[in-house]
Coordinates of N, CA, C and O in Angstrom, one line a residue:
X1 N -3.1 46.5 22.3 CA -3.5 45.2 22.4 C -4.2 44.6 21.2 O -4.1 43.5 20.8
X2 N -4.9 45.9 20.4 CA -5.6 45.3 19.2 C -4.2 44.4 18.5 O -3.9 43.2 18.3
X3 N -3.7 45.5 18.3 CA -2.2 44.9 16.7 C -1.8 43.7 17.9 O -2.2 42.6 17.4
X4 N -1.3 43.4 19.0 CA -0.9 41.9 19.2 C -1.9 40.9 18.8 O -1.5 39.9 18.2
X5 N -3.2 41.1 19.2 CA -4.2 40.2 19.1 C -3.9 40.3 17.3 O -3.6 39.3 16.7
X6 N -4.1 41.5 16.9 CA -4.3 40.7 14.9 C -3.3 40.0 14.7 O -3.5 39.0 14.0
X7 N -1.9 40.1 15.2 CA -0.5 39.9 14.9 C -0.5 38.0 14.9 O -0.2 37.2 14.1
X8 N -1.1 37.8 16.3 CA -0.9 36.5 16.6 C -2.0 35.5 16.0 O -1.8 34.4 15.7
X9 N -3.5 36.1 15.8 CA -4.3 35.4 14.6 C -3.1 35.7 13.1 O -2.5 34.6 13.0
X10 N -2.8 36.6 12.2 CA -2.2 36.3 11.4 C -1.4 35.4 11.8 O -1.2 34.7 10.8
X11 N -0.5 35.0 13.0 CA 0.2 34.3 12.9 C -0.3 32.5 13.0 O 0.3 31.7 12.4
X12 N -1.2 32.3 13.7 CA -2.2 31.2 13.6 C -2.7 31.0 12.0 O -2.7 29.8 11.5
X13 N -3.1 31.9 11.4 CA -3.7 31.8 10.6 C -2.5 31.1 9.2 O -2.8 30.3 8.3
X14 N -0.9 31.8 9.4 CA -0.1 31.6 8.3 C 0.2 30.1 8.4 O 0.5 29.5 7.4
X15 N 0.1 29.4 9.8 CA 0.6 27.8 10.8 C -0.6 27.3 9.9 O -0.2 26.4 9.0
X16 N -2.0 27.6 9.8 CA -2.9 26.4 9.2 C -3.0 26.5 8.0 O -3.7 25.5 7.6
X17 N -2.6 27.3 6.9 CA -2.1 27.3 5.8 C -0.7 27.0 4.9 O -0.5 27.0 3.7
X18 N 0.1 26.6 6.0 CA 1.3 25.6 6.0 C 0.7 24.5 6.3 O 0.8 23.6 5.4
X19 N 0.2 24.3 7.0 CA -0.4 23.0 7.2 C -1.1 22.1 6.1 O -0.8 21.0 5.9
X20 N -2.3 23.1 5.2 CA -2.8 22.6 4.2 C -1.2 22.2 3.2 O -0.8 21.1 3.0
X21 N -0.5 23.3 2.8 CA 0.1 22.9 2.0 C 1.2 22.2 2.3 O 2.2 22.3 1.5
X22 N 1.4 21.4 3.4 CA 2.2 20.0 4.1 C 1.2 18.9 3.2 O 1.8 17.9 2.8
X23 N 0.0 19.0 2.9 CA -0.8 18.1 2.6 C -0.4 17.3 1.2 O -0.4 16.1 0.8
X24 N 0.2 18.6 0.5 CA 0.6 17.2 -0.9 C -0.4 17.6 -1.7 O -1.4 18.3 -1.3
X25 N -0.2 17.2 -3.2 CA -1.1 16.6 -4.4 C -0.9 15.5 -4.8 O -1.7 15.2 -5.7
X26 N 0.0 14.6 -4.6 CA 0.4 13.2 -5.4 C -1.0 12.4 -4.9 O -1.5 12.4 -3.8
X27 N -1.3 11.7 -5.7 CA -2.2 10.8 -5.3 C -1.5 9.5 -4.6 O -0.4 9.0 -4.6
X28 N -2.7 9.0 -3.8 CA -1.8 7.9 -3.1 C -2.5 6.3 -3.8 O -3.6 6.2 -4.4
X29 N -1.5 5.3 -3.5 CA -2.2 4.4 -4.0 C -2.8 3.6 -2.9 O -2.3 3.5 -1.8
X30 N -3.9 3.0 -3.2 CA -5.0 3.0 -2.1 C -5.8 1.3 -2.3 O -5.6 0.8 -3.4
X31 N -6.3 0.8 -1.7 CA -7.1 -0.5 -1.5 C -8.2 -0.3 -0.8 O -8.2 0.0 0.4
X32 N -9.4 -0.7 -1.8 CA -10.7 -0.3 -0.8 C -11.5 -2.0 -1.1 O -11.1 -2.7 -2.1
X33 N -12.4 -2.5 -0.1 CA -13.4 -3.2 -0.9 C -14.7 -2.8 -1.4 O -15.6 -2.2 -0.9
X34 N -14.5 -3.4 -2.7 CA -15.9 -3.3 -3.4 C -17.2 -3.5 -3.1 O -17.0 -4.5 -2.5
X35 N -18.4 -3.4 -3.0 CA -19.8 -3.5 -2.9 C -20.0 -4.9 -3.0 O -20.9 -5.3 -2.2
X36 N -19.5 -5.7 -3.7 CA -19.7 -7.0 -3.9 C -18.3 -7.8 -3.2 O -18.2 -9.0 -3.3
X37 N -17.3 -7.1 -2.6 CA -16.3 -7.7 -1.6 C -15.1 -7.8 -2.3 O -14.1 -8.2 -1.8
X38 N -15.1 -7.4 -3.6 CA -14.1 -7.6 -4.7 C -12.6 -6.6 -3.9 O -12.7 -6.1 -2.8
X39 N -11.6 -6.4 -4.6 CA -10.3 -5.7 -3.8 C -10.6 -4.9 -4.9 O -11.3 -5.4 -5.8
X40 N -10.2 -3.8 -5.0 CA -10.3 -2.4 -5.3 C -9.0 -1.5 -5.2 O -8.7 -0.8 -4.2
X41 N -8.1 -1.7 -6.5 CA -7.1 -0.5 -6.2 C -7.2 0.6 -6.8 O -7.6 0.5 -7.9
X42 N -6.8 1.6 -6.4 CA -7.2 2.6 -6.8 C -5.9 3.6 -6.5 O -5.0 3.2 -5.8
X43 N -5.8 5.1 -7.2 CA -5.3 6.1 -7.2 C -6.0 7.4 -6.7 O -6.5 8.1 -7.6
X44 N -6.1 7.7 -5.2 CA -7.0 8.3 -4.5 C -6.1 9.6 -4.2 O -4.9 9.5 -3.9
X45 N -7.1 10.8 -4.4 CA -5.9 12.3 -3.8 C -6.2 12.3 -2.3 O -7.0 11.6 -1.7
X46 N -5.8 12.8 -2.0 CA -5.5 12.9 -0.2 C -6.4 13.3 0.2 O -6.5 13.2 1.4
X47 N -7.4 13.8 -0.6 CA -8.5 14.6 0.4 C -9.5 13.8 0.3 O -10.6 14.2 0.6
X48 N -9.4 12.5 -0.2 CA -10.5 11.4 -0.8 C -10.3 10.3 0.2 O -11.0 9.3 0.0
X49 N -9.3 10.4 1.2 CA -8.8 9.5 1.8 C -9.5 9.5 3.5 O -9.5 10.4 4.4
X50 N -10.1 8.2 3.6 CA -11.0 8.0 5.1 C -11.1 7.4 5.7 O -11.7 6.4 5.2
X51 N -10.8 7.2 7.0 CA -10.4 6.0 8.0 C -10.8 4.5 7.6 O -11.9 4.2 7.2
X52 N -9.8 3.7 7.8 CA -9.9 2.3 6.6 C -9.1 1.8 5.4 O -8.7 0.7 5.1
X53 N -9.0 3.2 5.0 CA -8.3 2.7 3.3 C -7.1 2.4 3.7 O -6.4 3.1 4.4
X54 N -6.8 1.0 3.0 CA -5.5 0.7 3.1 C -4.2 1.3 2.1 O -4.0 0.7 1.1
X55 N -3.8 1.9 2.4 CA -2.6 2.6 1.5 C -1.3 2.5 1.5 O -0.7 2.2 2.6
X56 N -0.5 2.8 0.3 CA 1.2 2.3 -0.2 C 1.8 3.5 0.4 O 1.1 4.5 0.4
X57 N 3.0 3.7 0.8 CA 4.2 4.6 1.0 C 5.3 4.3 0.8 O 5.6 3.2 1.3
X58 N 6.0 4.8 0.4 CA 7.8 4.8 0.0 C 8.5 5.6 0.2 O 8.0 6.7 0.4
X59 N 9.7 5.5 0.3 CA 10.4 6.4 0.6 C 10.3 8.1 -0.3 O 10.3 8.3 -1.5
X60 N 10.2 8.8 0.4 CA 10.0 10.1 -0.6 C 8.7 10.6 -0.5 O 8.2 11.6 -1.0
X61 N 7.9 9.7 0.4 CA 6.5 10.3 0.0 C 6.4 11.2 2.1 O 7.0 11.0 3.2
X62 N 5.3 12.0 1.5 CA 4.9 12.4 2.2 C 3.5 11.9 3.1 O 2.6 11.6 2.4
X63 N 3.2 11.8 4.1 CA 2.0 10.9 4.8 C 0.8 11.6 4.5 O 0.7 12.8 4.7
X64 N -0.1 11.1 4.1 CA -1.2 12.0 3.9 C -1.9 12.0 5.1 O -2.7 12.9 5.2
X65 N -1.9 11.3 6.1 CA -2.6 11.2 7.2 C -1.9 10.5 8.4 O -0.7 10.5 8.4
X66 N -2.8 9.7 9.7 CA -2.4 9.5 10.5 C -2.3 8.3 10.4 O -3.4 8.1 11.0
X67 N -1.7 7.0 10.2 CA -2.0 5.6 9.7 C -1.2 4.5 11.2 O -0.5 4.5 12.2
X68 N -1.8 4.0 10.3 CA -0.9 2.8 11.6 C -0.1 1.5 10.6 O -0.6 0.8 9.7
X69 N 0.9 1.4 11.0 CA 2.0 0.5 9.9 C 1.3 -1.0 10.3 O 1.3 -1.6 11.4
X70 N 0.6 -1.5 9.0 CA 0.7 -2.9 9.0 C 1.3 -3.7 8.7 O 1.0 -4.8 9.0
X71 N 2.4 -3.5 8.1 CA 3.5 -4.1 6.9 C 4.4 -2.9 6.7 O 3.9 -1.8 6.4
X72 N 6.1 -3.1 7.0 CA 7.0 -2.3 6.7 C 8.8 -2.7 6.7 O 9.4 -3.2 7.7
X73 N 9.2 -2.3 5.1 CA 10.4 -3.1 5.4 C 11.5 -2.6 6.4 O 11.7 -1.4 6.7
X74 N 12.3 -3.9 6.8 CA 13.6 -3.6 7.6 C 13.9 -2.0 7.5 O 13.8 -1.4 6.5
X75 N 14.1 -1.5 8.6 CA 14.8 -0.7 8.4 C 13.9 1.1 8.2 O 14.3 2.2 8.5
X76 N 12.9 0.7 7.9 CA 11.8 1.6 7.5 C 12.1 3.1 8.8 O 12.1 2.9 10.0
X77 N 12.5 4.7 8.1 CA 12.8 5.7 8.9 C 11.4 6.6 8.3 O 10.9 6.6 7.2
X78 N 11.0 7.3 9.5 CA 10.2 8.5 8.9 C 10.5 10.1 9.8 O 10.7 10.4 11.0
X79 N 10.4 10.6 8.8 CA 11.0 12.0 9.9 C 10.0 13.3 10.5 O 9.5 14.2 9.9
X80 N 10.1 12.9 11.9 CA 8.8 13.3 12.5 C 8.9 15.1 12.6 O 7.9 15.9 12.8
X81 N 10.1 15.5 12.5 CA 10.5 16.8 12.8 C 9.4 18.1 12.5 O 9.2 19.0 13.4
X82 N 9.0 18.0 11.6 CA 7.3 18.7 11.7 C 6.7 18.8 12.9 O 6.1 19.8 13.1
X83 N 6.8 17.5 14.0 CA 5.8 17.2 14.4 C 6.1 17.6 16.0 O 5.4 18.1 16.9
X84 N 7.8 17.0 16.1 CA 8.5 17.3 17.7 C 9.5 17.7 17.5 O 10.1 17.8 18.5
X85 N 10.2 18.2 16.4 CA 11.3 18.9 16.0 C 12.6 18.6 16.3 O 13.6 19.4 16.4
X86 N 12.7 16.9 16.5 CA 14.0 16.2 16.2 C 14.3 16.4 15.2 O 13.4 17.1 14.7
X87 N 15.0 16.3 14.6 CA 15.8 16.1 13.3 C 16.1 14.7 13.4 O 16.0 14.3 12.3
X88 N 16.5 13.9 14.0 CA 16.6 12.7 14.0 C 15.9 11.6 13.3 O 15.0 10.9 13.9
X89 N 16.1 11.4 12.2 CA 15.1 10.4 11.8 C 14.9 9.0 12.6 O 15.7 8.3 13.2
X90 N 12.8 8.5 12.6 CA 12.6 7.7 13.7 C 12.4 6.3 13.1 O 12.0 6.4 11.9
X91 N 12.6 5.1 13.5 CA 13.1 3.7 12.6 C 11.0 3.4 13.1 O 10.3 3.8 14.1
X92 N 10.7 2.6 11.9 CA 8.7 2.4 12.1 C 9.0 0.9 12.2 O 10.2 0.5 12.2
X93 N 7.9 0.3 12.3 CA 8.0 -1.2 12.5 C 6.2 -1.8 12.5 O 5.7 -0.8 13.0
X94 N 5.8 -2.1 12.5 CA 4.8 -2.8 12.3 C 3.8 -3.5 14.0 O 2.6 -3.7 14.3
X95 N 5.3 -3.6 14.8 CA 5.2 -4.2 16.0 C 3.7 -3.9 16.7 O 3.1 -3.0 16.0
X96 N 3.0 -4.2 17.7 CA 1.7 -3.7 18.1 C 2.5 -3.5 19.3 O 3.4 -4.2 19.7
X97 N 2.0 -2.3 19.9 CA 2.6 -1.1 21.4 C 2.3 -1.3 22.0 O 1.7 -2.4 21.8
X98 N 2.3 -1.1 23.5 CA 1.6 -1.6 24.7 C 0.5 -0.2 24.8 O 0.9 0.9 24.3
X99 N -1.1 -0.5 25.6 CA -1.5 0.6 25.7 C -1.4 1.8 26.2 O -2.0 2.8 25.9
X100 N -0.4 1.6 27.1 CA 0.0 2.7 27.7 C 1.3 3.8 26.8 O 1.9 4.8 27.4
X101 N 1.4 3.4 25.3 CA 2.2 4.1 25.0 C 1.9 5.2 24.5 O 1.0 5.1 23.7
X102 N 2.4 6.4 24.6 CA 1.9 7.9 23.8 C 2.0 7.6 22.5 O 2.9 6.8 22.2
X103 N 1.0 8.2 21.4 CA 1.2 7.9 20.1 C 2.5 8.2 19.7 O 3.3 7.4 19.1
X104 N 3.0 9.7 20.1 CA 4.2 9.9 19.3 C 5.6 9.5 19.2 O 6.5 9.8 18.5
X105 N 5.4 8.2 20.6 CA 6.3 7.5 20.8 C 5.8 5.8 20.1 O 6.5 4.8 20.2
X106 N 4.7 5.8 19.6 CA 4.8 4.6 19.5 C 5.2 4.3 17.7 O 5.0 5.2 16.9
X107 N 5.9 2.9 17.4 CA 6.6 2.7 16.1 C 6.0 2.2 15.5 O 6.5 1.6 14.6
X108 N 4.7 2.2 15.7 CA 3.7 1.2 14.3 C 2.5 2.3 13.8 O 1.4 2.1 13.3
X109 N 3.1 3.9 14.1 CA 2.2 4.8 13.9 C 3.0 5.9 12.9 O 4.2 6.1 13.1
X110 N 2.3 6.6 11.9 CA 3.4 7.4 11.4 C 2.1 8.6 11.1 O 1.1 8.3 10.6
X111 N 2.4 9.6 11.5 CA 1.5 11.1 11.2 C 1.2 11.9 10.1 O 2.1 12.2 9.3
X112 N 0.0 12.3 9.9 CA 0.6 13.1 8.8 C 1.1 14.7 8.6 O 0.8 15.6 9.4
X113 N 1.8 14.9 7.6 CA 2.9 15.9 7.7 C 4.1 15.3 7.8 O 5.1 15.7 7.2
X114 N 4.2 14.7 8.3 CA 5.5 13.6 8.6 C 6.2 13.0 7.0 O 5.6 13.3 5.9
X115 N 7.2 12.3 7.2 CA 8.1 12.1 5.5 C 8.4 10.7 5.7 O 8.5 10.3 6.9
X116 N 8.4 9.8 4.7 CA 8.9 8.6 4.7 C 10.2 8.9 4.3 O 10.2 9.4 3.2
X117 N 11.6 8.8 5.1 CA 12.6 8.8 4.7 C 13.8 7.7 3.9 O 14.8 7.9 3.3
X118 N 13.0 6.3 4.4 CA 13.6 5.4 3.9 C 12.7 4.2 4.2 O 12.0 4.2 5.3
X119 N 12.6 2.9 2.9 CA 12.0 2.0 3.5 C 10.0 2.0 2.5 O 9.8 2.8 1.6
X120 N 9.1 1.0 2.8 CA 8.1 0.9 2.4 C 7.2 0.6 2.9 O 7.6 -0.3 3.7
X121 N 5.9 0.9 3.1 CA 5.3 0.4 4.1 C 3.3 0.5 3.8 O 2.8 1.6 3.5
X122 N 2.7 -0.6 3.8 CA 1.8 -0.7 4.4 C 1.2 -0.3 5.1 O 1.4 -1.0 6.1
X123 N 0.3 0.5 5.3 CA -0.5 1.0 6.1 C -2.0 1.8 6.0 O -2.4 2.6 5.1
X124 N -2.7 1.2 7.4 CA -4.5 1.8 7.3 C -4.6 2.9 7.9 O -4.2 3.2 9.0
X125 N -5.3 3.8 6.9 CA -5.8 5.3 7.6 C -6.4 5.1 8.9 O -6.9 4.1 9.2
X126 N -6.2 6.2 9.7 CA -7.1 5.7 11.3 C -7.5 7.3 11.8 O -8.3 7.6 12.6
X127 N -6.7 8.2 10.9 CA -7.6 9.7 10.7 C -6.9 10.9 9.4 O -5.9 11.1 8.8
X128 N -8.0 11.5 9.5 CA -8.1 12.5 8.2 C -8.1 13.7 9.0 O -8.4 13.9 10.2
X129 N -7.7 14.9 7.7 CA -8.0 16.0 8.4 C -8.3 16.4 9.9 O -7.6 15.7 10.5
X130 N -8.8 17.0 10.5 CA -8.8 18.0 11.6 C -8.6 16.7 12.6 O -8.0 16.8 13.7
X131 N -9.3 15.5 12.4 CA -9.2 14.2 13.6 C -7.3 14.0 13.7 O -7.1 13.2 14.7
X132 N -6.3 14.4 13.1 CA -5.2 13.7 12.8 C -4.3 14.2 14.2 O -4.8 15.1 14.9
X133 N -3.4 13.8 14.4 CA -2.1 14.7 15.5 C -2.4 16.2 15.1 O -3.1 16.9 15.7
X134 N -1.7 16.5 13.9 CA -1.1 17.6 13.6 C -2.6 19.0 13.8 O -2.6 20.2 14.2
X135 N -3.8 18.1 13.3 CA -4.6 18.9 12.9 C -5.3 19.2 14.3 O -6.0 20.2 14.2
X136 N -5.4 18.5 15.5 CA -5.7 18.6 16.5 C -4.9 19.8 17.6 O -5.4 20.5 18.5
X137 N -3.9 19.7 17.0 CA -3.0 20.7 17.5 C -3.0 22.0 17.2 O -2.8 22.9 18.0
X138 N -3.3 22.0 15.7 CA -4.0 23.3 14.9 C -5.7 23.8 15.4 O -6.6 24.6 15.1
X139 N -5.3 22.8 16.2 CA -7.2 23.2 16.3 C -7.4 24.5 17.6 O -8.1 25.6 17.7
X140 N -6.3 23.7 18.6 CA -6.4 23.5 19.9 C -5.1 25.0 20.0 O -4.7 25.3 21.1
X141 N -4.6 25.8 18.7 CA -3.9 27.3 18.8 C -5.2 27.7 18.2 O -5.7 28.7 18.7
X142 N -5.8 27.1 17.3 CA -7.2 28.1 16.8 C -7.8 28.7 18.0 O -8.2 29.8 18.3
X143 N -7.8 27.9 18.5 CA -9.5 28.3 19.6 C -9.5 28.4 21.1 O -10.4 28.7 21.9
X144 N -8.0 27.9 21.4 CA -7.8 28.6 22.7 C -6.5 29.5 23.4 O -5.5 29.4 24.0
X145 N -7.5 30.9 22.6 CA -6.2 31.8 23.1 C -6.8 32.3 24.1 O -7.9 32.7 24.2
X146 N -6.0 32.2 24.8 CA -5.9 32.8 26.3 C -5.0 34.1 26.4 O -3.9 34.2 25.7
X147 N -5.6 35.2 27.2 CA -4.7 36.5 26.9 C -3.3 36.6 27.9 O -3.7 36.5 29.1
X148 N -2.2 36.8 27.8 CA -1.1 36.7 28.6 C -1.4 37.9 29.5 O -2.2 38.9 29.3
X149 N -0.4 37.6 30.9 CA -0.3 38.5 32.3 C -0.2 39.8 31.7 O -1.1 40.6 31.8
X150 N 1.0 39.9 30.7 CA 1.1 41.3 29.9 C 0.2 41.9 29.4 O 0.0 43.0 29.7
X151 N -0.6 41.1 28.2 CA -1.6 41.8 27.6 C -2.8 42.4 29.0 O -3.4 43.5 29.1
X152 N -3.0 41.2 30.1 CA -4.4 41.6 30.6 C -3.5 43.0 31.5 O -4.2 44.0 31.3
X153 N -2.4 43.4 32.3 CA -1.4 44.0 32.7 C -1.4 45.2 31.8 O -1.7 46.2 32.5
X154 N -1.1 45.5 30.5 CA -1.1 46.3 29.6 C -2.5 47.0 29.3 O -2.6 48.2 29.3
X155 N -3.4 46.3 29.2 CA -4.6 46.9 29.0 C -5.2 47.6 30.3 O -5.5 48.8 30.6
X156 N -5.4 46.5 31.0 CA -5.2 47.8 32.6 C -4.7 49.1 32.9 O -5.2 50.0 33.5
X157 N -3.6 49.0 32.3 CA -3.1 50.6 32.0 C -3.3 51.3 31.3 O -3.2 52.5 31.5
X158 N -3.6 50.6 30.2 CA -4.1 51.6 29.4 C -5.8 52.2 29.6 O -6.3 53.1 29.0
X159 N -6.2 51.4 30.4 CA -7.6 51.7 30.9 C -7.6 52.9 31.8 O -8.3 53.9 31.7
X160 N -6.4 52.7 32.9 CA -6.2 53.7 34.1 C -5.9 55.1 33.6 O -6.3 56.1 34.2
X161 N -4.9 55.0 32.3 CA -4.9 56.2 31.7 C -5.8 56.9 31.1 O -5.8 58.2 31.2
X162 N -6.4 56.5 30.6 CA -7.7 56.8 29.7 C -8.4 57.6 30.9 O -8.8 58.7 30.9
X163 N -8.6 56.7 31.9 CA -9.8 57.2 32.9 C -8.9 58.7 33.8 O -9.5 59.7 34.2
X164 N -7.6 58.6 33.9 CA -7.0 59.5 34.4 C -7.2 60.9 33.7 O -7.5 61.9 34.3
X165 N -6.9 60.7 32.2 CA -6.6 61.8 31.0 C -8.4 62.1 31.2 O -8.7 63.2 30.8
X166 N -9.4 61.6 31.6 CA -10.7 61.8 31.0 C -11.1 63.1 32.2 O -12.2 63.6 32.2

């Protein structure tokens, strides 16, 4: 049971180190306001980026985070397959959802890890790091393993033998 237990932390462990490196280095281009209310554009790296900033995407880019589309042209696809493992690329829109919709169905939301595959778009950060879909999900294999029928089943036995052989 030890080697399953290290097997499946290594294997958690290789998922959140993919994960970092889904993150990117390109800087993103970014709009903040200034101290005195002025617009502010800027060239921000992904890890500088915090619910609010308004930021550019294009086709080719990768999402740095979890945003919500304020502005996006006709047509605009992003490919969620990271996330639910369509392959199908999903068409974004700017539209506002009804509340009842799940995020990962709704079209005025795009994830990060996710790809802009066609199209431009507009859009405000609404989370970073570990707050995001992806990283929530990484959180939630970190920290709740529960041990399978087999393992608790397996170790039982191997308890019984132990106690038998003793």
């Amino acid at each position: 049971t030890a080697m399953l237990q290290w097997y499946t932390e290594m294997l958690a462990e290789d998922a959140m180190e993919a994960m970092q490196k889904m993150q990117g280095d390109k800087p993103v281009r970014t709009v903040r306001m200034g101290a005195d209310g002025t617009r502010l554009d800027q060239e921000k790296d992904v890890v500088n980026l915090v619910p609010g900033d308004v930021i550019f995407l294009e086709a080719g880019d990768r999402i740095p985070a979890d945003v919500r589309i304020l502005y996006c042209t006709d047509g605009m696809e992003v490919d969620n397959s990271a996330l639910t493992g369509e392959s199908m690329p999903e068409p974004r829109n700017p539209n506002t959802e009804k509340p009842s919709q799940p995020p990962t169905e709704a079209r005025n939301l795009a994830f990060f890890g996710t790809c802009v595959l066609k199209g431009n778009a507009t859009c405000v950060v609404h989370a970073t790091g570990d707050t995001t879909f992806l990283g929530k999900i990484a959180q939630s294999i970190k920290t709740s393993y529960v041990k399978s029928t087999l393992e608790i089943q397996i170790e039982h036995f191997v308890h019984f033998i132990a106690i038998i052989a003793v």
